[in-house]
Tab-separated table of C-alpha atoms in Angstrom:
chain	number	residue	atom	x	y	z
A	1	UNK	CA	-27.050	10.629	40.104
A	2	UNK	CA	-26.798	7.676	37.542
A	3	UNK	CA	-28.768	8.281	33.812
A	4	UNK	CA	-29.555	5.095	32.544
A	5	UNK	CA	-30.237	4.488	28.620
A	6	UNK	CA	-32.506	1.334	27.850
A	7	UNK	CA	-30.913	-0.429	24.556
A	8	UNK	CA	-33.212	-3.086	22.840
A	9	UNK	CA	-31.778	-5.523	20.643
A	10	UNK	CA	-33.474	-7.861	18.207
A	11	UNK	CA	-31.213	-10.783	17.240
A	12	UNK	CA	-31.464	-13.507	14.867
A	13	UNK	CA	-32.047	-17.450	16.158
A	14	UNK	CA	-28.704	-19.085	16.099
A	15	UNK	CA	-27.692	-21.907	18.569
A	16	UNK	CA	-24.345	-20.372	19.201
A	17	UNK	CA	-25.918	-17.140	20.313
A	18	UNK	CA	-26.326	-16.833	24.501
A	19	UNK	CA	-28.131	-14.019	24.855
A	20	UNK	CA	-27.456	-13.447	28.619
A	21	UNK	CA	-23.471	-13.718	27.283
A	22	UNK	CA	-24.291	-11.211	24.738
A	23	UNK	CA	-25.654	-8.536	27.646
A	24	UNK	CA	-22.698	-9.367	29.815
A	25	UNK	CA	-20.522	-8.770	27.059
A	26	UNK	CA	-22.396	-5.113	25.680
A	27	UNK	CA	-22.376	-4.078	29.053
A	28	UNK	CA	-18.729	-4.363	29.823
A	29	UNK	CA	-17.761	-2.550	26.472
A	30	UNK	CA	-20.432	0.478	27.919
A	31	UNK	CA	-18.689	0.421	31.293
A	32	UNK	CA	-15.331	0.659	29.752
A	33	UNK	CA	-15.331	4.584	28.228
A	34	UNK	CA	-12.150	4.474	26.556
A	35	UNK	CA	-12.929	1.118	24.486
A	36	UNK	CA	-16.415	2.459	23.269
A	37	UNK	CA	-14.624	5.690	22.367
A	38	UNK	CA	-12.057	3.799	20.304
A	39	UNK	CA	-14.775	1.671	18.401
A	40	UNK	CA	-17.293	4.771	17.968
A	41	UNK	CA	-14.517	6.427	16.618
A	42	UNK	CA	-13.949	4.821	13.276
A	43	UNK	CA	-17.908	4.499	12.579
A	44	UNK	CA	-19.086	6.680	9.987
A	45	UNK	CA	-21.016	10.149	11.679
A	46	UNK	CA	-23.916	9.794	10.162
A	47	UNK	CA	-25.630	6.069	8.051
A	48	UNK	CA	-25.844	6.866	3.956
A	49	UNK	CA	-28.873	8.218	2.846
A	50	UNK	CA	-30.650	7.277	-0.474
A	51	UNK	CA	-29.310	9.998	-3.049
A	52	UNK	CA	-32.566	12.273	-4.084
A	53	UNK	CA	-33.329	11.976	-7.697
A	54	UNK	CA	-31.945	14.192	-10.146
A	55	UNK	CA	-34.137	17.258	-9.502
A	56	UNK	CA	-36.661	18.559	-11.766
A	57	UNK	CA	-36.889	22.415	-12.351
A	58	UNK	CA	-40.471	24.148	-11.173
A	59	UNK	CA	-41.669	24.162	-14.843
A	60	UNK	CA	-41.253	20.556	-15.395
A	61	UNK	CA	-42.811	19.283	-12.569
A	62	UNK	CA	-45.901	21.981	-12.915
A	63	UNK	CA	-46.293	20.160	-16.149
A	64	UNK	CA	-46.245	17.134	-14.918
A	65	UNK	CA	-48.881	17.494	-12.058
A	66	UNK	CA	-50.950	19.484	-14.958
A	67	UNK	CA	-51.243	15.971	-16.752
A	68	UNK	CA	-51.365	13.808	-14.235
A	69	UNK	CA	-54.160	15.475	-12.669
A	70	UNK	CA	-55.878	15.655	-15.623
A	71	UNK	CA	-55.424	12.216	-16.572
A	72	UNK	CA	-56.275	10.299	-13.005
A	73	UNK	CA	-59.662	12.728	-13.300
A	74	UNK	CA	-58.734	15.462	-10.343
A	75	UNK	CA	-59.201	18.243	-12.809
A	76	UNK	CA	-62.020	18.183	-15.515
A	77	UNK	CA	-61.153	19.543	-18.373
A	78	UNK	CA	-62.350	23.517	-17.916
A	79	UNK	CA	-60.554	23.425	-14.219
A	80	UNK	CA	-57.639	22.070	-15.711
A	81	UNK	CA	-57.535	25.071	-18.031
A	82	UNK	CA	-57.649	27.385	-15.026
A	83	UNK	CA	-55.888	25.614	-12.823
A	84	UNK	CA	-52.850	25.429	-15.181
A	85	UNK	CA	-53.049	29.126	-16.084
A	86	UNK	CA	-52.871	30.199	-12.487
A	87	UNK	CA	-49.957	27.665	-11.696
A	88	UNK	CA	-47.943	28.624	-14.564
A	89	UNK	CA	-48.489	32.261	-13.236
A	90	UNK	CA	-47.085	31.172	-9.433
A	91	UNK	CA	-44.402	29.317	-11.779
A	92	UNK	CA	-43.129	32.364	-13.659
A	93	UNK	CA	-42.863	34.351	-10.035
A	94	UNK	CA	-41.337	32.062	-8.533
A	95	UNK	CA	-38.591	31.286	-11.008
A	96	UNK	CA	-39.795	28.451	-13.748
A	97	UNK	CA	-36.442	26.989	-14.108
A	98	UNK	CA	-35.370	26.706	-10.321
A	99	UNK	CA	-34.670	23.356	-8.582
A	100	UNK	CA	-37.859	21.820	-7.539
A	101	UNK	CA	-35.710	20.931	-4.591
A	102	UNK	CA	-35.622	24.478	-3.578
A	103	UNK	CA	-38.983	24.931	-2.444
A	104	UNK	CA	-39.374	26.440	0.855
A	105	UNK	CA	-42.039	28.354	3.293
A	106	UNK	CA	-40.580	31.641	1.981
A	107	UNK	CA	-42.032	30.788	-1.604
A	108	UNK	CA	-45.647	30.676	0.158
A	109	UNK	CA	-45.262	34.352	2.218
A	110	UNK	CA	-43.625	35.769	-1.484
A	111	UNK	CA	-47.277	34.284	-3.476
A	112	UNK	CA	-49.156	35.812	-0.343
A	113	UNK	CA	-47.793	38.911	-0.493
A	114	UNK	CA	-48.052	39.560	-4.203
A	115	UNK	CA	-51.665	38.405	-4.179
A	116	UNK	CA	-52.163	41.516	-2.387
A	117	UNK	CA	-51.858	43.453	-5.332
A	118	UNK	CA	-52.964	40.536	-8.216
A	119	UNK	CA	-54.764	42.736	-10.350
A	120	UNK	CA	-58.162	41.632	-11.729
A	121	UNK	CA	-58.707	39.770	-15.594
A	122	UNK	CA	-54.420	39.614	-15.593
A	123	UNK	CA	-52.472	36.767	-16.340
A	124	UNK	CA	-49.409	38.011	-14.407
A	125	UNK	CA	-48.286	37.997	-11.141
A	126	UNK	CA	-45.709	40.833	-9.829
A	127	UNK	CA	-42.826	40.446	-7.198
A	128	UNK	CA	-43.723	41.787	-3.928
A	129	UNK	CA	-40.690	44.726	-4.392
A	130	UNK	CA	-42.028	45.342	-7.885
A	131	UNK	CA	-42.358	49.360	-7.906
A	132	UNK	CA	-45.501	48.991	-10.431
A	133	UNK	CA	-47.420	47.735	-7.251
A	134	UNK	CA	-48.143	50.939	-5.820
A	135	UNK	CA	-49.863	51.825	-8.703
A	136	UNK	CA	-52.591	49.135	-8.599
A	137	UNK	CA	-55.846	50.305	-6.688
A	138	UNK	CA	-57.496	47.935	-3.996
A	139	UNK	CA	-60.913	48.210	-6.141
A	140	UNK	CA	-58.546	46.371	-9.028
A	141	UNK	CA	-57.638	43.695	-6.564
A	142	UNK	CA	-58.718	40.550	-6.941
A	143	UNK	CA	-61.370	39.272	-4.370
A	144	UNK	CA	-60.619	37.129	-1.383
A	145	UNK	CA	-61.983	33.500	-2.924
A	146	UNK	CA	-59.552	34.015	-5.839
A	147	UNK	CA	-56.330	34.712	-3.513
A	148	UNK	CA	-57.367	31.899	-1.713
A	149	UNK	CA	-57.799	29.795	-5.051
A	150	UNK	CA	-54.071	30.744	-6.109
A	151	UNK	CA	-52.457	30.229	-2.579
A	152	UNK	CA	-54.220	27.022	-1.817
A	153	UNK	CA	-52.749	25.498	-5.861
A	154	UNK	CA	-49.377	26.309	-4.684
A	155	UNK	CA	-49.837	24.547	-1.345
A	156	UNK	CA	-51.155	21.595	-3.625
A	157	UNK	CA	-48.401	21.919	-6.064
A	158	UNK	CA	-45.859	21.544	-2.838
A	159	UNK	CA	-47.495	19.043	-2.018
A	160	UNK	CA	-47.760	16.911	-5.008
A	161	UNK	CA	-43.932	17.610	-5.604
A	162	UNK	CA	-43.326	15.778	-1.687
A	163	UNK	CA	-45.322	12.901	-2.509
A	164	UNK	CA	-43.293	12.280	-5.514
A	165	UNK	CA	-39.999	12.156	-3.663
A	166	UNK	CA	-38.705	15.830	-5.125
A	167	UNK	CA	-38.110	17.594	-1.893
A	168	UNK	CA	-35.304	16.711	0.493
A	169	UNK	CA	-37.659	17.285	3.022
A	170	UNK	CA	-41.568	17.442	3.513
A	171	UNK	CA	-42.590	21.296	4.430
A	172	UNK	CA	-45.073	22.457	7.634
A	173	UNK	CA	-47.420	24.109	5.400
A	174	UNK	CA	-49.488	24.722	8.059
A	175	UNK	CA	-47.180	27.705	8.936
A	176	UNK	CA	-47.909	29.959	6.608
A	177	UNK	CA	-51.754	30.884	6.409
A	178	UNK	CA	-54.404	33.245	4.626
A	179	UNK	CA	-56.831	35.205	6.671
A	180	UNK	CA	-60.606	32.874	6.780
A	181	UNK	CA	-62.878	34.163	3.996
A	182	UNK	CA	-65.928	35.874	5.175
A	183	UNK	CA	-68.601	33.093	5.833
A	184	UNK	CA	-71.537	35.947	3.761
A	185	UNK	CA	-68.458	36.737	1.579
A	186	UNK	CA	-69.379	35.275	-2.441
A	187	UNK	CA	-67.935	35.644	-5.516
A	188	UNK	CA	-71.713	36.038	-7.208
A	189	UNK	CA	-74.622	38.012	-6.346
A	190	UNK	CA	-78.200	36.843	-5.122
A	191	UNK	CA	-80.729	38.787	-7.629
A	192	UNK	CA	-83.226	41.075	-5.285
A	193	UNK	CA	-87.196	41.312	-6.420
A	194	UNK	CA	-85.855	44.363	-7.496
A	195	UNK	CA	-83.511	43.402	-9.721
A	196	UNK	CA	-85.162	40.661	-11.082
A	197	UNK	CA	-87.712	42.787	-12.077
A	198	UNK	CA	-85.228	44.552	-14.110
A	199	UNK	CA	-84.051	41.174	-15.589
A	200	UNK	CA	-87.564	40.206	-16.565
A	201	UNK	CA	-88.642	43.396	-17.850
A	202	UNK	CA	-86.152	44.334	-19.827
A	203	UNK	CA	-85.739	44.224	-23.907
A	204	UNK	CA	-85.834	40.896	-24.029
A	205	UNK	CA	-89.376	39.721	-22.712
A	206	UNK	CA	-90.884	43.218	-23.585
A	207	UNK	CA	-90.052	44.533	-26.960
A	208	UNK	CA	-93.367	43.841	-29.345
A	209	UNK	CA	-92.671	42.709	-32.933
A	210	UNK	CA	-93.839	45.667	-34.591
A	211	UNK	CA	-91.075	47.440	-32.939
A	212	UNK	CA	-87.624	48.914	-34.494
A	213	UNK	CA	-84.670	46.760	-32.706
A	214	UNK	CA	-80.883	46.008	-33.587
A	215	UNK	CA	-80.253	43.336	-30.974
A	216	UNK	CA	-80.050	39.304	-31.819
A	217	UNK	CA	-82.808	37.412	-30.327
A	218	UNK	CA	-80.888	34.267	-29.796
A	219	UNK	CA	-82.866	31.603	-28.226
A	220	UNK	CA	-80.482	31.930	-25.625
A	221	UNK	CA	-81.011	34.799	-24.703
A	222	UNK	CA	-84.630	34.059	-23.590
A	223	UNK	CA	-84.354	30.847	-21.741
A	224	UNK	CA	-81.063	31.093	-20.073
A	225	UNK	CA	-82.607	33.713	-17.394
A	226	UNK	CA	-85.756	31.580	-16.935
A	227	UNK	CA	-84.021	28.717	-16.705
A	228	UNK	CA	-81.296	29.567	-13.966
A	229	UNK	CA	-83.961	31.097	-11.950
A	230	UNK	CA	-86.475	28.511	-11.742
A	231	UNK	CA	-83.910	25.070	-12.198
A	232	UNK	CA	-81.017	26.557	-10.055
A	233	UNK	CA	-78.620	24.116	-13.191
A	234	UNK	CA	-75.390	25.857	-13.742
A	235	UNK	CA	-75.195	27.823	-16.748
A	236	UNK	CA	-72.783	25.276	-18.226
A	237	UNK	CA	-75.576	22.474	-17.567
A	238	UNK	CA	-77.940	24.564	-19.124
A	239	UNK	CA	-76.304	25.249	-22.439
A	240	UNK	CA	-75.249	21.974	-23.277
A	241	UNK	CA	-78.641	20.647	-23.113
A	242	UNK	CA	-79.851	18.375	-25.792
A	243	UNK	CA	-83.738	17.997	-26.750
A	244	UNK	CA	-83.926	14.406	-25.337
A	245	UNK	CA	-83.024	15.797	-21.872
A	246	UNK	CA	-86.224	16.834	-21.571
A	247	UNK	CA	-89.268	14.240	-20.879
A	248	UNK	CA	-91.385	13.224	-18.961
A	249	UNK	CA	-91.429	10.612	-15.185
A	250	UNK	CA	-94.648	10.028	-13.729
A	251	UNK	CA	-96.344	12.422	-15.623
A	252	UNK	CA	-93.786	15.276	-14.231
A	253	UNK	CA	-91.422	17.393	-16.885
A	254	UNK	CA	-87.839	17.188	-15.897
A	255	UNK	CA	-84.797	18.182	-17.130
A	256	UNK	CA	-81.864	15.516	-16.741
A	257	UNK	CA	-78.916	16.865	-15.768
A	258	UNK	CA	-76.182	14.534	-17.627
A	259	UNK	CA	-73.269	13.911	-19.501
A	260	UNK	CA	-74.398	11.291	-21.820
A	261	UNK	CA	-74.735	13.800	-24.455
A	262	UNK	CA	-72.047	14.848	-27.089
A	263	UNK	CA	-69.475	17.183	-25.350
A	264	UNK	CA	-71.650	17.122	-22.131
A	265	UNK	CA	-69.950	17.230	-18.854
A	266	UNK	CA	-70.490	17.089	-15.401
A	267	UNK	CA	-68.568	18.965	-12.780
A	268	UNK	CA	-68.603	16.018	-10.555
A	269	UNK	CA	-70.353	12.768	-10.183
A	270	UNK	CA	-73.137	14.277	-7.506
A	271	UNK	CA	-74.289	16.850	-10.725
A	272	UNK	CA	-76.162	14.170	-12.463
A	273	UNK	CA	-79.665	14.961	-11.806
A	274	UNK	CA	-83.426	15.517	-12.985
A	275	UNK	CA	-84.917	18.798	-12.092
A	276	UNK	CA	-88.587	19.071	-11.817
A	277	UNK	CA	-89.978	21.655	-14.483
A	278	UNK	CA	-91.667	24.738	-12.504
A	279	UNK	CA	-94.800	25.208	-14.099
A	280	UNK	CA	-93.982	28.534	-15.048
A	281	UNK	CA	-92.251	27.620	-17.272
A	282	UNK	CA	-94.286	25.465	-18.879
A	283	UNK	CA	-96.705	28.060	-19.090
A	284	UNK	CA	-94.008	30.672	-21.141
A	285	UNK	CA	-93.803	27.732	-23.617
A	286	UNK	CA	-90.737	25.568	-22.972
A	287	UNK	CA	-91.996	22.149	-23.494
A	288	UNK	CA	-93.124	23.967	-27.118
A	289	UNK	CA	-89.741	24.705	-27.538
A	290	UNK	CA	-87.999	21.526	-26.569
A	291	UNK	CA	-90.795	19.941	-28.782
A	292	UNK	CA	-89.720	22.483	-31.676
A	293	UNK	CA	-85.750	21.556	-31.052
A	294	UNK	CA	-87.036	17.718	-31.387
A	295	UNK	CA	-88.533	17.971	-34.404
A	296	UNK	CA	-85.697	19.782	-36.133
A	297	UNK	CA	-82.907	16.722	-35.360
A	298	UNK	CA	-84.733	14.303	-32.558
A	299	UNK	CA	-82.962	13.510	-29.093
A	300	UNK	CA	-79.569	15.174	-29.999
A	301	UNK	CA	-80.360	18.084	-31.350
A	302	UNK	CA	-79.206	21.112	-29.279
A	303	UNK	CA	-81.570	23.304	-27.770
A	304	UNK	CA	-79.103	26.268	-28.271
A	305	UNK	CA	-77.420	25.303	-31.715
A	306	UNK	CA	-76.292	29.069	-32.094
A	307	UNK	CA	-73.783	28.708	-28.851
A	308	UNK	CA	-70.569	27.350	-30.154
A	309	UNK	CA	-67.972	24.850	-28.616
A	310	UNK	CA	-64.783	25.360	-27.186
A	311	UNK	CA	-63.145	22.297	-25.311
A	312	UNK	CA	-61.795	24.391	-22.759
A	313	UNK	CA	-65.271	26.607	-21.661
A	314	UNK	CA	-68.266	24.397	-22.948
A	315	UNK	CA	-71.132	25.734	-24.519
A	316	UNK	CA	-71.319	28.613	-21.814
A	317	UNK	CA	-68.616	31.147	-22.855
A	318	UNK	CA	-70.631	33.154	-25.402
A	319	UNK	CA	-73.701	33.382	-23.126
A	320	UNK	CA	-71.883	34.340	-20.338
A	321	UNK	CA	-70.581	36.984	-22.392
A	322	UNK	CA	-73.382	38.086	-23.721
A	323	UNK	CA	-74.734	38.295	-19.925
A	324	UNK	CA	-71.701	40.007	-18.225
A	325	UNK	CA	-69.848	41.485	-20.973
A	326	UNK	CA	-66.346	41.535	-21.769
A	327	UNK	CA	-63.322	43.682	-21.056
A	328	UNK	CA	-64.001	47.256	-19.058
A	329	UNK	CA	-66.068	48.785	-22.375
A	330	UNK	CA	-68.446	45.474	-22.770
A	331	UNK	CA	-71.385	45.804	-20.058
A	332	UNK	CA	-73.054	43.117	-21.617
A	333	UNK	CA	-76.833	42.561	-21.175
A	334	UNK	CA	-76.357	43.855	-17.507
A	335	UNK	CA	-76.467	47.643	-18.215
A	336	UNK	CA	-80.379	46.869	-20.219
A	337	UNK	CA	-81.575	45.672	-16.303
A	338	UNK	CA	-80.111	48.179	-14.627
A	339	UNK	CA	-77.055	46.068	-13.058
A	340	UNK	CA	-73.294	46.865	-13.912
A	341	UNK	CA	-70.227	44.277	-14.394
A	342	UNK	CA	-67.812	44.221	-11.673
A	343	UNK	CA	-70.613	43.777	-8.907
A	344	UNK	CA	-70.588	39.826	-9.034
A	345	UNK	CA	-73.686	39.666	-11.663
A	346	UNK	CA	-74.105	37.083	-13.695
A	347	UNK	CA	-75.794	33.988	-15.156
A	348	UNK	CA	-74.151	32.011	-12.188
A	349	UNK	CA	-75.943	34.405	-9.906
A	350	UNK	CA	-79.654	32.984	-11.003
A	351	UNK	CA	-78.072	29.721	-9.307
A	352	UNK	CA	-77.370	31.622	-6.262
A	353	UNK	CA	-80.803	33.121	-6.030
A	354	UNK	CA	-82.295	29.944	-6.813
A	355	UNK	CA	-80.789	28.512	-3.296
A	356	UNK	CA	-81.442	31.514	-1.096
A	357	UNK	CA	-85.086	31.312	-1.872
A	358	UNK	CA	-85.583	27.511	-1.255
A	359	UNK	CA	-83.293	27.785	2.042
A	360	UNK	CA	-84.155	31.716	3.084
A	361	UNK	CA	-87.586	32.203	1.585
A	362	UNK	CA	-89.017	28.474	1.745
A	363	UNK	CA	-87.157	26.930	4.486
A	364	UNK	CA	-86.298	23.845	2.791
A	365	UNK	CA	-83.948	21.399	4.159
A	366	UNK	CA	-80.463	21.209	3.061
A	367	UNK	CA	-80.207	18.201	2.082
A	368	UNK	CA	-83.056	18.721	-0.372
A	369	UNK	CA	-81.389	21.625	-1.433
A	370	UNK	CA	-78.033	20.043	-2.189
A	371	UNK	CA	-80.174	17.439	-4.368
A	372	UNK	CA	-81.683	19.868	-7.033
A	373	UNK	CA	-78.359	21.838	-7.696
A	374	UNK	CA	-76.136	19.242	-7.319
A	375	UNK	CA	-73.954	18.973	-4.471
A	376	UNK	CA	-72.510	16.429	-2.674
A	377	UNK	CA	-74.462	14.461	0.262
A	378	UNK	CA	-71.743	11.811	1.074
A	379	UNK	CA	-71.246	13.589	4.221
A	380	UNK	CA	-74.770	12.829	5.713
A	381	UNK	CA	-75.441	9.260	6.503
A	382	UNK	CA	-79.521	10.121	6.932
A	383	UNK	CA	-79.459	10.440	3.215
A	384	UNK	CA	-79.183	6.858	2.463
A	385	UNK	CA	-82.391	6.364	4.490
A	386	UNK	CA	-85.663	6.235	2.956
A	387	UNK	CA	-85.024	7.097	-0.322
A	388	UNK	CA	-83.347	10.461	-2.020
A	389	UNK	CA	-86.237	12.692	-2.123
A	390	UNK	CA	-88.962	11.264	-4.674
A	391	UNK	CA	-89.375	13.258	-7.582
A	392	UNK	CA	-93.166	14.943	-6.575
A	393	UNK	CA	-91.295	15.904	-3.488
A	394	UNK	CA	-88.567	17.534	-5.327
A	395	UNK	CA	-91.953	19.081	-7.902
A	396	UNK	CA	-93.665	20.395	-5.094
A	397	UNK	CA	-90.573	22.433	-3.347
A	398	UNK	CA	-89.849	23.713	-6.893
A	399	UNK	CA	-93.428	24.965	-7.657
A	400	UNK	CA	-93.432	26.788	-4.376
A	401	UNK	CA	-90.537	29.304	-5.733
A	402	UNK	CA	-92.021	32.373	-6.740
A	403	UNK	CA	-89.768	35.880	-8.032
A	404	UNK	CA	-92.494	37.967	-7.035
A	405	UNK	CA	-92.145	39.481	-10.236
A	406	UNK	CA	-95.026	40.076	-12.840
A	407	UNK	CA	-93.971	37.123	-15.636
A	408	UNK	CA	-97.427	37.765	-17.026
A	409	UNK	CA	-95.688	39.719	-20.263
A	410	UNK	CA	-92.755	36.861	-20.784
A	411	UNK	CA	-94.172	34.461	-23.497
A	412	UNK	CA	-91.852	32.516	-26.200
A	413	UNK	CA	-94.168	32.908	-28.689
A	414	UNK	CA	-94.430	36.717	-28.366
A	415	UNK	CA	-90.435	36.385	-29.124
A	416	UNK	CA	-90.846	34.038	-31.717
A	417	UNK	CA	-91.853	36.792	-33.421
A	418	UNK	CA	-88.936	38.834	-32.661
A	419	UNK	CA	-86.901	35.914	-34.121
A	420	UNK	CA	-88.757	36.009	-37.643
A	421	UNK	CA	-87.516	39.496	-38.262
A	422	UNK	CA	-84.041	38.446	-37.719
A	423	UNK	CA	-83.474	34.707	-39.470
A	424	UNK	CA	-79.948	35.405	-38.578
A	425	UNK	CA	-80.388	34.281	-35.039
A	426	UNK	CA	-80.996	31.171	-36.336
A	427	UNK	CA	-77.310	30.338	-37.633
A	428	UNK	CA	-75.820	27.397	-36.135
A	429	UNK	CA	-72.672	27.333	-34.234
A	430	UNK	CA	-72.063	23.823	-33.301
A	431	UNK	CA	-71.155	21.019	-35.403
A	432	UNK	CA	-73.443	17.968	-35.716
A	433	UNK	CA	-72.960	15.350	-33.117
A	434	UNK	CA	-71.691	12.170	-34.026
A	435	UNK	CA	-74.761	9.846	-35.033
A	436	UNK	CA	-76.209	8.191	-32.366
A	437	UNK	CA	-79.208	5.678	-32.255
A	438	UNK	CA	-82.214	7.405	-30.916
């Protein structure tokens, strides 16, 4: 049995090269074993290979893809925060001053195995044979969307450290997986009637003014609620809001969704947006109050001046807080409704609610849906066709949601009231924006 190897050659145009004489030539030298032997034998074993740059330790290069993410506009500036926390934590466990070089698959299975114990609200994460692991209880665990978070950066850090030439070698990450998430599995509750009539009938939209209280009745505190039910904005879209974000198209009330604003942002470029106002609203007295907020400082004053500003978090930190609590002894505003931290309540969860009425309760399309909170549609072609969902179309889907709560009771003056008896609500947290034309 003869094996036969095909050899193609690609030589240069030269008029003293015959290249039938060349063939005759190549295959005498590979019928003659002992001359091929003697010429393979003083070629090198293997061709050079480009040295690898000097290699960078894990801490360096997490730096570098912090800022270069950051900079090109991957991360915005609050999941840049996050996102460099958790990587510094995978960092630290994996040994911050090791050869970037020395990446492997094992690095993935040790993160995946100590996010089985990652204990909530910590900023540490322990080695798979640490012996304080058996001492962490499952209900401490972190949930299933935040181990995937943390597995998926490292993949991404990996990654980012291959396409800059740092590895020897490029990695099957593909190998080494995390079980699917849970397609009904979320990080926030959907409010119940139930609930929400806990919400709306708690301290807040029922104590009378002639009443003994020692809460602050931050504006806030009032609108936020309202606000995420009936807009579906995220709470950081909702308190960065200025008073010239509010007006009026075609004789419809929206709120614009922007970043135009002084420290506004936008999670990404689909969030830009105006949202109908439900008339609801209107009716508990929010045009009053935007047209209260405008006549304190025109179109840039705040219409939440007592929420301060932290570069990292927004405007939304302290209202979250006040919402949810902090730490295991601060229930927040939850435990006055009858809800408890830990259960996935929270401003955020108004948003949630917000869709699963419109898509569960209303059967609106999704595409509609994705336009009034936000989302991406670059995936649909049909959206380019016939418009983007005129504005009364988007007012009449957003008129239609209902709580099936009694809201008779809620009223901003009524609170107004409250407000009087405490002028300390009033106290500004934010600097004044830079002046601005109006």
């Amino acid at each position: 049995m003869q094996c036969t190897n095909y050899v193609t050659l690609n030589l240069p145009q030269h008029p003293s090269f015959n290249p039938a004489v060349i063939a005759t030539k190549l295959q005498q030298l590979l019928n003659n074993p002992d001359q091929l032997q003697a010429i393979l034998g003083v070629l090198p074993a293997s061709l050079p290979q480009d040295p690898l740059p000097p290699s960078l330790s894990l801490q360096q290069a997490a730096e570098r893809m912090h800022r270069a993410f950051l900079v090109n506009g991957a991360w915005k500036h609050g999941t840049a925060y996050k996102n460099r926390s958790q990587l510094q934590q995978i960092i630290d466990l994996l040994g911050k001053d090791r050869a970037v070089s020395s990446l492997s698959l094992q690095d993935l299975t040790k993160l995946k195995e100590s996010l089985e114990f990652k204990k909530k609200n910590t900023l540490e994460l322990l080695p798979p044979d640490s012996p304080l692991l058996t001492k962490i209880s499952p209900d401490d665990v972190i949930c299933g969307e935040t181990i995937h978070r943390y597995f998926n950066l490292l993949k991404k850090f990996i990654t980012f450290c291959d396409e800059s030439k740092w590895l020897p070698r490029r990695l099957p990450l593909h190998e080494v997986m995390l079980p699917g998430l849970s397609t009904t599995e979320s990080h926030y509750r959907t409010f119940t009637p139930p609930e929400l009539e806990g919400i709306f009938s708690s301290r807040i939209y029922t104590t009378n003014a002639n009443e003994k209280f020692k809460w602050t009745p931050f504006s806030y505190c009032f609108w936020l609620p309202l606000l995420g039910f009936f807009t579906g904005a995220r709470p950081g879209e909702l308190c960065q809001l200025y008073a010239g974000d509010i007006f009026t198209v075609d004789d419809i009330p929206v709120i614009r969704i922007t970043n135009e604003g002084p420290e506004q942002r936008l999670k990404n470029r689909f969030s830009a947006r105006d949202i109908p106002i439900h008339p609801k609203l209107v009716e508990i007295g929010f045009l009053d109050f935007v047209e209260m907020r405008r006549n304190e400082g025109g179109r840039y004053r705040p219409l939440f001046p007592e929420l301060p500003y932290d570069r990292k978090h927004g405007f939304a930190r302290t209202a979250s807080r006040w919402f949810s609590g902090q730490g295991a002894k601060d229930h927040g505003y939850l435990t006055a409704c009858g809800l408890y931290k830990g259960e996935g309540a929270c401003l955020y969860s108004f948003r949630h609610t917000f869709v699963h009425m419109l898509r569960n309760k209303l059967g609106v399309q999704e595409m509609m849906i994705k336009k009034l909170i936000g989302h991406g549609t670059k995936d649909d072609v049909t959206i380019k066709y016939g418009g983007h969902f005129a504005l009364p179309l988007r007012m009449e889907k957003i008129a239609q949601i209902n709580p099936d709560v009694d809201l008779s009771h809620v009223s901003w003056e009524k609170y107004q009231q409250l407000q009087r008896r405490k002028p300390h609500c009033h106290k500004e947290k934010r600097k004044p924006p830079v002046s601005r034309p109006r």
